[in-house]
Amino acid sequence: MVTTYIRRAYSSFVAHVFDIPARLLAFLLFLTLLFIPFAIQNTYYLRILILANVLAIFAVSWDFLVGRTGQISLGHAIFFGIGGYITALLSSSKFFGLPIFLTIPIAILAACIIALALGIPSLRVKGPYLALVTMSFPLILAALLKWYPLNHIFKGEFGIRGLPALVPRLDWMTIGQQRVGEYYVTLILLFAASVILYKIANSKIGLVFVSILDDELASKACGINVTKYKLMGFMISGLFGALAGCIQTHLLRFANPPMFALTLSFLPVIVTFLGGLGTIYGPIVGAYIYYILDSYVLRDWLPRFLKETVGVTLPPEFDFAKLLIFTLIVLILVIKLPRGIAKFTTDKLGDLEEARDLDERGPRIWKTYKKKEKTTSTGSEPTASS
Amino acid sequence: MLEIKDLTVHYDGAMALNRVSLKVEEGEFVGVVGPNGSGKTTLLRAISGVLMEIEPGKKERPSLSGSIMFNGKGIDKSKAWNITKMGVIHCPERRRPFAEMTTLDNLRMGAYLRKNRSEIKKDLEWVYELFPILKERARQMSQTLSGGEQQMLAIGRALMSKPKLLLIDEPSLGLAPLLKEAVLKVIKEIWRSGVTILLVEQDVAITLASAQRIYILAHGRIATQGTKEELMKSRDVREIYLGL
Amino acid sequence: MKGKIALGLAFATLLFGTLFFALPIEAQNEVTIGIIGPQGLPHWSPAGMKDAAEMARDEINAAGGIDIGGTPHDIVLAFGNEYAVPTPSPTDAYLEAERLITVEGCEILIGGFRTEVTQSIIEAAADYATPLLINGAATNELIGDTVGADYARYKYLYRLNPVNGTSLLYTIAGGIGGYLLNPTAPIPGAGYMIPMFADPTLIGPYGPGQVAVAVITEDLDWTLSIHGALTTPSVYPLLLGPFANVTYSGRIPDGTTDCTPWLTDVISSNARILIHVFSGTTGVPFVAQWRALSVNATLCGINVMAQLQTHWATTGGACEYEAMLNFAGTRTPIVPTITRAFWDSFVARTGVWPIYTAWGAYDAIYALKEAMEDIDSKDKDALLAYFESPSYQRQGLSGIFKYTSLHDVFTNEPGPVWFQGYVRALIAQWTDERMEIVCPKLQTYSKTWALPPWMYPLIQDTNYDQFVGVDDIVFAAEHFGDDPTRDRWEHVCDTTKDDYIGIDDIVDIASHFGATP
Amino acid sequence: MIEEILVYGAISGGMYALLALGFTLIYGVSGVVNLAHGSFFMVGTYLFYVFGISGFFSLIPLTLLDPTWGPLAALILAIAFTGVISAALYRIIIHPVLGDEIGVMVVTVSLALIIQQLILMIFGPPNLRINPLVTGSKQIWGLGVTNMRLLAFGVSLILFIVLWIFTNKSKVGNAMRAVSQDREAAMLMGINTERLYMLTMALSAMLAAAAGVFITASITEYAAPWIWLHPLALSFSIVILGGLGSIKGSLLGGFIVGYAEQAVAIGVPEGGSIISIVPFTVMVIVLLLRPKGLFGKRIEMED
């Protein structure tokens, strides 16, 4: 009984995952991510991955909005900040003191409603207008949060602090165990968010989004309620953006105006382009590359390596070069490899797969395929030419 | 003067032109007719170079193979503005005047590459002579002109570039029958003044009436070609392609 | 197929491998201290904490290190960026503090300049129960909301420098109310503002004849309580004295570059004293525009940018006559034996004047050394008990250093005098490319608080008693032959502005004998 | 109070309009949303510092001939160099992604961040002093206005008029207008659009650099590595409320924002603190009423 079950699971695994290189790679990556805490002894490195997970959720939500519904937003930090501030206000012991498993859902739903309100301009303006209008939203909100008359609520640039942690540290826990808990919570949320967004993107709704992206007028003519779907895109994206903000807030245990910073609006954009726009998995890869490159390679490994093997001590001002190096890589990628690293890799793997399929289907099909290819390439002679 | 060999154009997988070969001698008036979607406009855009001048970041980039020779020089790789400089002037489909410029400014833009002011002035007089209505509308924004006037403006603007070979794309589109004939009459007049003309039209009758030699384009291929008489001889051609 | 699996596995191992990094072996006989601060700003280096910490480390290690239980321990420093510029990033600050603690193995952290990122560093240090000595951020809540609210979690948090926001406020108030606006001060030469600028139309709680005061603060959290106290009619007379009447108050957002609207309001409010409170870059254009518009009010307040040596150059000399809180003048012997020695060796080492973050870092490392030697241990709980003991105090570079019960800096005597000697903020005034201490008075290094000449054109009245008389000539004669390199140099006596007090100045004063404003 | 709004609003409005002009120009002609516009503002300011104030390249010796020459030469050099740099950057970075809206925004944002980090690495974060070109102040309606601001205001108006004449009367200006209306038809007239785009980019960056020098010299009097953000935010909100691609719109938008800022600073309690959101608020209000801005009617490029 059990053996047949296992056998069936195995055969289904072979059929659906093992045979497809792209899925196999994704599966291996997932396994790696799942077991990484056992390999890492240092909480700092774990923390990098935790933050990469948060950024990945955030970037995936941006990718969904821009890559799937075609509405360019350069102010995605607004969802991040709103989610963070709402959960902060609700869970702070100075205000409501609710437990976080209540406040986070409330916060993301509230952010969803705010996304609806912010989505209204997206119905009126599009293209660069929408991009620049959305860019201004977080700037407006950040200024309002610091506005003196509102200080007794939002505490100015100091923010709301003393919040409960994402994974509370119980008495028996070490800091490392807490980090492992945080890692798994963020990983599961990332997994859930990306699976949900992937499912939406590949459902009928996703198809509608793509049709709006391709030709809004034609979609309208087909009887699609473009207004509804555009707002829906904003809301879904805002929901997951806010989720990232909530996680970040409880990781840091405070919410303050830098959550609305422009760099936070740009980061998902850059990370998504690094991985591949409109792919869902691209931003995840991009976020991991960003954090590993920035916080591990350039901040930790490279100075150590240079110091121990070459004997050169990097000046602390080298920090300014980190963003430069990263942005330069992105810039070159956007120009030379517009599909992004992850998309490029899977496309290559997809090519491999196609060739193999033909191989296995037997020589007969292969031959006819070759013939077909030949005829299409030669074409028929034009009937008349001077 | 113009010689096209095996011109093939793909748009994102779809084939717009399939091994088209075509020749225009100096001083000829050649017509290309074909139904909607047969690739007429693509052909002219390929000749004038604008087809490949899609901005680099745009997703749907066409691919082009084959050769286009103008006066013995290959121009399929040239930039649109260099082709214009050689004297191949394309008068585009749907006229496309510069909407927020006056008629006069539009005509002046036609002479963008030319330096000799007195010649420009002479040509302007000539255009006014051909299309007297343009003189009346000289100070008017071109977007306020009627369809026929815009077509005249487009041809006039092309003439201001002093063309050696004039490519005209669907001048009769959306015009009343009377206007169509008037426009065609002017085109003939231009041809008589020594400009080689390649006219692309959907309206078979007026093309047959004016062009010396006609190519019939169908599904991106040259179906047949010949003078009016030659074409009218074949019953198939008459019935299938020309609908006469 | 096999190749692909191998590729996948290789990729996975690579990923494992890059992240699986052997930790540095805990070195014996070393004390590792992490310095985390605003990299790139002068508060970090060369005028700030990095170079000062390196200087302290070199001095101590050269002298044999820290002697803990008979074995000498070397000090090892690890540096981290708090990611405050160009935009503060709390996430990065947390990561950096965590890196210093776990990867570099720091046992103690010193630093934290911008409030937004300092709270991140505090959380990271609290997570790892690592002692953190704040060096740079003045916000009250950094201590009040942490050590005061959750002692178990935040007990290893201390503030080193500067004194907290409330004390800063008391110092400005003490300087203005106790000296500038005090006609009956026990200090010679004080009280010159009142008769000159009192406005008979201004009627306050103490009757007519008060001086109009304007308050402009940067719109940041740490200035909130200061702004509130200075503008609430029931509170500010207690601080600024009975002769102050706040006729205008405004808040300028962080990062503003055009302060003209506010300064215009100051002009129309007829204020004669302008209290400015800035920590960010706005302090620079503010001062420049104050000078450009010749605002008829003397500046006194807090301006962090004004503490930099470069302030004179960045404002193009417009900061002359600007008085602001500071912990040092220019080479001022605050604690006669040690301050100037520190100053000189720092300037010799880096070529620039140290600012308060440098004083803090240097003091902190010496304080830790002394503490560890006293208790013969580097254990954080032992250090906690040591610092918390009521008898703990040490002679720092800027006075006697002592902790309050909340691990904040103990300070007393905010007014115009300084008898007890506990660390306090001073008021320094920019004069001719130098900062001079103008309050507290009666110190050997105290100088005359000069008024801008466009407010009080009679510069020959060197003691501001509204009459050029014998006393002015005597005052100048006392300083005869001085130049700015001398400690006793008095800027106001150099009426001819030739950087020398000579017979020409005395002649100039004498030629105005009997003049009144 | 009303005088304050009128005088100070007009002066800042004039400078804002100059700042927004370059942004609108490059969008109008080539459809590039240049998020690095603020960076060219900053580059211009830093080059002015390099040539005019400090270091090896300083042109201060020229001032021995006549005190106004040094700053003037530095100003011209800074503007010219910014133009050259921007044209080169356009060719290398923006041209390959032209036509891809998101791609252009991503590369220009990256460019802005790269320039910021480069300046951080070369000059460090501390402020650098930019001296006003002229000193002193005047009284207008009983309000003190520095001469430098009057000069900056005058220069921005002059540059505006010059640009207006340039686009409407000169041959290249006509070509720019033609390209902005119909790129393909313009190409058929023999206009080299690639070169024209590069030229427009240079022109736009030079306007930004001029705005940079005049605004920093008249208002802030310092240069810092993050001074690109505020100008960028200002210019895009002005341009959007005036209509992307419209020169008229950016002039009007600049003045609207200038007046609105002063009105809020003076009329709203604690209004000074929320000055920074005024441009955005005005922009959003205008957009809700007129989705293409006040004058925005750029003809869509053919697809």
CSV table of N, CA, C and O in Angstrom, one decimal, chain A residues 23-63:
chain,number,residue,atom,x,y,z
A,23,ARG,N,12.1,22.9,-14.2
A,23,ARG,CA,11.4,22.5,-13.0
A,23,ARG,C,12.4,21.8,-12.0
A,23,ARG,O,12.3,22.0,-10.8
A,24,LEU,N,13.3,21.0,-12.6
A,24,LEU,CA,14.2,20.3,-11.8
A,24,LEU,C,15.1,21.3,-11.0
A,24,LEU,O,15.4,21.2,-9.8
A,25,LEU,N,15.5,22.3,-11.8
A,25,LEU,CA,16.4,23.4,-11.2
A,25,LEU,C,15.6,24.1,-10.1
A,25,LEU,O,16.2,24.3,-9.0
A,26,ALA,N,14.4,24.4,-10.4
A,26,ALA,CA,13.6,25.1,-9.4
A,26,ALA,C,13.4,24.2,-8.1
A,26,ALA,O,13.5,24.7,-7.0
A,27,PHE,N,13.2,22.9,-8.4
A,27,PHE,CA,13.0,22.0,-7.3
A,27,PHE,C,14.3,21.9,-6.4
A,27,PHE,O,14.3,22.0,-5.2
A,28,LEU,N,15.4,21.8,-7.1
A,28,LEU,CA,16.7,21.8,-6.4
A,28,LEU,C,16.9,23.0,-5.6
A,28,LEU,O,17.4,23.0,-4.4
A,29,LEU,N,16.6,24.2,-6.2
A,29,LEU,CA,16.8,25.4,-5.5
A,29,LEU,C,15.9,25.5,-4.2
A,29,LEU,O,16.3,25.9,-3.2
A,30,PHE,N,14.6,25.0,-4.4
A,30,PHE,CA,13.7,25.0,-3.3
A,30,PHE,C,14.3,24.1,-2.2
A,30,PHE,O,14.2,24.4,-1.0
A,31,LEU,N,14.8,22.9,-2.6
A,31,LEU,CA,15.3,22.0,-1.6
A,31,LEU,C,16.5,22.7,-0.8
A,31,LEU,O,16.6,22.6,0.4
A,32,THR,N,17.3,23.3,-1.6
A,32,THR,CA,18.5,24.1,-1.0
A,32,THR,C,18.0,25.1,0.0
A,32,THR,O,18.5,25.1,1.1
A,33,LEU,N,17.0,25.8,-0.4
A,33,LEU,CA,16.5,26.9,0.5
A,33,LEU,C,15.9,26.2,1.7
A,33,LEU,O,16.0,26.7,2.8
A,34,LEU,N,15.2,25.1,1.6
A,34,LEU,CA,14.6,24.4,2.7
A,34,LEU,C,15.6,23.9,3.7
A,34,LEU,O,15.4,24.0,4.9
A,35,PHE,N,16.8,23.5,3.2
A,35,PHE,CA,17.7,22.9,4.2
A,35,PHE,C,18.8,23.8,4.6
A,35,PHE,O,19.7,23.4,5.4
A,36,ILE,N,18.8,25.0,4.0
A,36,ILE,CA,19.9,25.9,4.3
A,36,ILE,C,20.2,26.2,5.8
A,36,ILE,O,21.4,26.2,6.2
A,37,PRO,N,19.2,26.3,6.6
A,37,PRO,CA,19.5,26.7,8.0
A,37,PRO,C,20.3,25.6,8.7
A,37,PRO,O,21.0,25.9,9.6
A,38,PHE,N,20.3,24.4,8.2
A,38,PHE,CA,21.1,23.3,8.8
A,38,PHE,C,22.5,23.5,8.5
A,38,PHE,O,23.4,23.0,9.2
A,39,ALA,N,22.8,24.2,7.3
A,39,ALA,CA,24.2,24.3,6.9
A,39,ALA,C,24.8,25.6,7.4
A,39,ALA,O,26.0,25.7,7.6
A,40,ILE,N,24.0,26.6,7.7
A,40,ILE,CA,24.6,27.8,8.1
A,40,ILE,C,24.6,27.9,9.7
A,40,ILE,O,23.6,27.7,10.3
A,41,GLN,N,25.8,28.2,10.1
A,41,GLN,CA,25.9,28.3,11.6
A,41,GLN,C,25.8,29.8,12.0
A,41,GLN,O,25.5,30.1,13.2
A,42,ASN,N,25.9,30.7,11.1
A,42,ASN,CA,26.0,32.1,11.5
A,42,ASN,C,24.7,32.8,11.3
A,42,ASN,O,24.1,32.7,10.2
A,43,THR,N,24.2,33.5,12.3
A,43,THR,CA,22.9,34.1,12.2
A,43,THR,C,22.9,35.3,11.2
A,43,THR,O,21.9,35.6,10.6
A,44,TYR,N,24.1,35.8,11.0
A,44,TYR,CA,24.1,37.0,10.0
A,44,TYR,C,23.8,36.5,8.6
A,44,TYR,O,23.0,37.1,7.9
A,45,TYR,N,24.3,35.3,8.3
A,45,TYR,CA,24.1,34.8,6.9
A,45,TYR,C,22.6,34.4,6.8
A,45,TYR,O,22.0,34.6,5.7
A,46,LEU,N,22.1,33.9,7.9
A,46,LEU,CA,20.6,33.6,7.8
A,46,LEU,C,19.8,34.8,7.7
A,46,LEU,O,18.8,34.8,7.0
A,47,ARG,N,20.2,35.8,8.4
A,47,ARG,CA,19.5,37.1,8.3
A,47,ARG,C,19.5,37.6,6.9
A,47,ARG,O,18.5,38.2,6.4
A,48,ILE,N,20.6,37.5,6.2
A,48,ILE,CA,20.6,37.9,4.8
A,48,ILE,C,19.5,37.2,4.0
A,48,ILE,O,18.8,37.9,3.2
A,49,LEU,N,19.4,35.9,4.2
A,49,LEU,CA,18.4,35.2,3.4
A,49,LEU,C,17.0,35.6,3.8
A,49,LEU,O,16.1,35.6,3.0
A,50,ILE,N,16.8,35.9,5.1
A,50,ILE,CA,15.5,36.3,5.6
A,50,ILE,C,15.1,37.6,4.9
A,50,ILE,O,14.0,37.7,4.3
A,51,LEU,N,16.1,38.5,4.8
A,51,LEU,CA,15.8,39.8,4.2
A,51,LEU,C,15.6,39.6,2.7
A,51,LEU,O,14.7,40.2,2.0
A,52,ALA,N,16.3,38.6,2.1
A,52,ALA,CA,16.1,38.3,0.7
A,52,ALA,C,14.7,37.8,0.4
A,52,ALA,O,14.1,38.1,-0.5
A,53,ASN,N,14.2,37.0,1.4
A,53,ASN,CA,12.8,36.5,1.3
A,53,ASN,C,11.8,37.6,1.3
A,53,ASN,O,10.9,37.7,0.5
A,54,VAL,N,12.0,38.6,2.2
A,54,VAL,CA,11.1,39.7,2.3
A,54,VAL,C,11.1,40.5,1.0
A,54,VAL,O,10.1,40.9,0.4
A,55,LEU,N,12.4,40.8,0.5
A,55,LEU,CA,12.5,41.6,-0.7
A,55,LEU,C,11.9,40.8,-1.9
A,55,LEU,O,11.3,41.4,-2.8
A,56,ALA,N,12.0,39.5,-1.9
A,56,ALA,CA,11.5,38.7,-2.9
A,56,ALA,C,10.0,38.8,-3.0
A,56,ALA,O,9.4,39.0,-4.0
A,57,ILE,N,9.3,38.7,-1.8
A,57,ILE,CA,7.9,38.9,-1.8
A,57,ILE,C,7.5,40.2,-2.4
A,57,ILE,O,6.6,40.4,-3.2
A,58,PHE,N,8.2,41.3,-1.9
A,58,PHE,CA,7.9,42.6,-2.4
A,58,PHE,C,8.1,42.7,-3.9
A,58,PHE,O,7.2,43.3,-4.6
A,59,ALA,N,9.2,42.2,-4.4
A,59,ALA,CA,9.5,42.3,-5.8
A,59,ALA,C,8.5,41.5,-6.6
A,59,ALA,O,8.1,41.9,-7.7
A,60,VAL,N,8.1,40.3,-6.1
A,60,VAL,CA,7.2,39.5,-6.9
A,60,VAL,C,5.9,40.3,-7.0
A,60,VAL,O,5.2,40.3,-8.1
A,61,SER,N,5.5,41.0,-6.0
A,61,SER,CA,4.2,41.8,-6.1
A,61,SER,C,4.4,42.9,-7.1
A,61,SER,O,3.4,43.2,-7.8
A,62,TRP,N,5.5,43.5,-7.2
A,62,TRP,CA,5.8,44.5,-8.2
A,62,TRP,C,5.7,43.9,-9.6
A,62,TRP,O,5.1,44.4,-10.5
A,63,ASP,N,6.4,42.8,-9.7
A,63,ASP,CA,6.5,42.1,-11.0
A,63,ASP,C,5.1,41.7,-11.5
A,63,ASP,O,4.8,41.9,-12.7
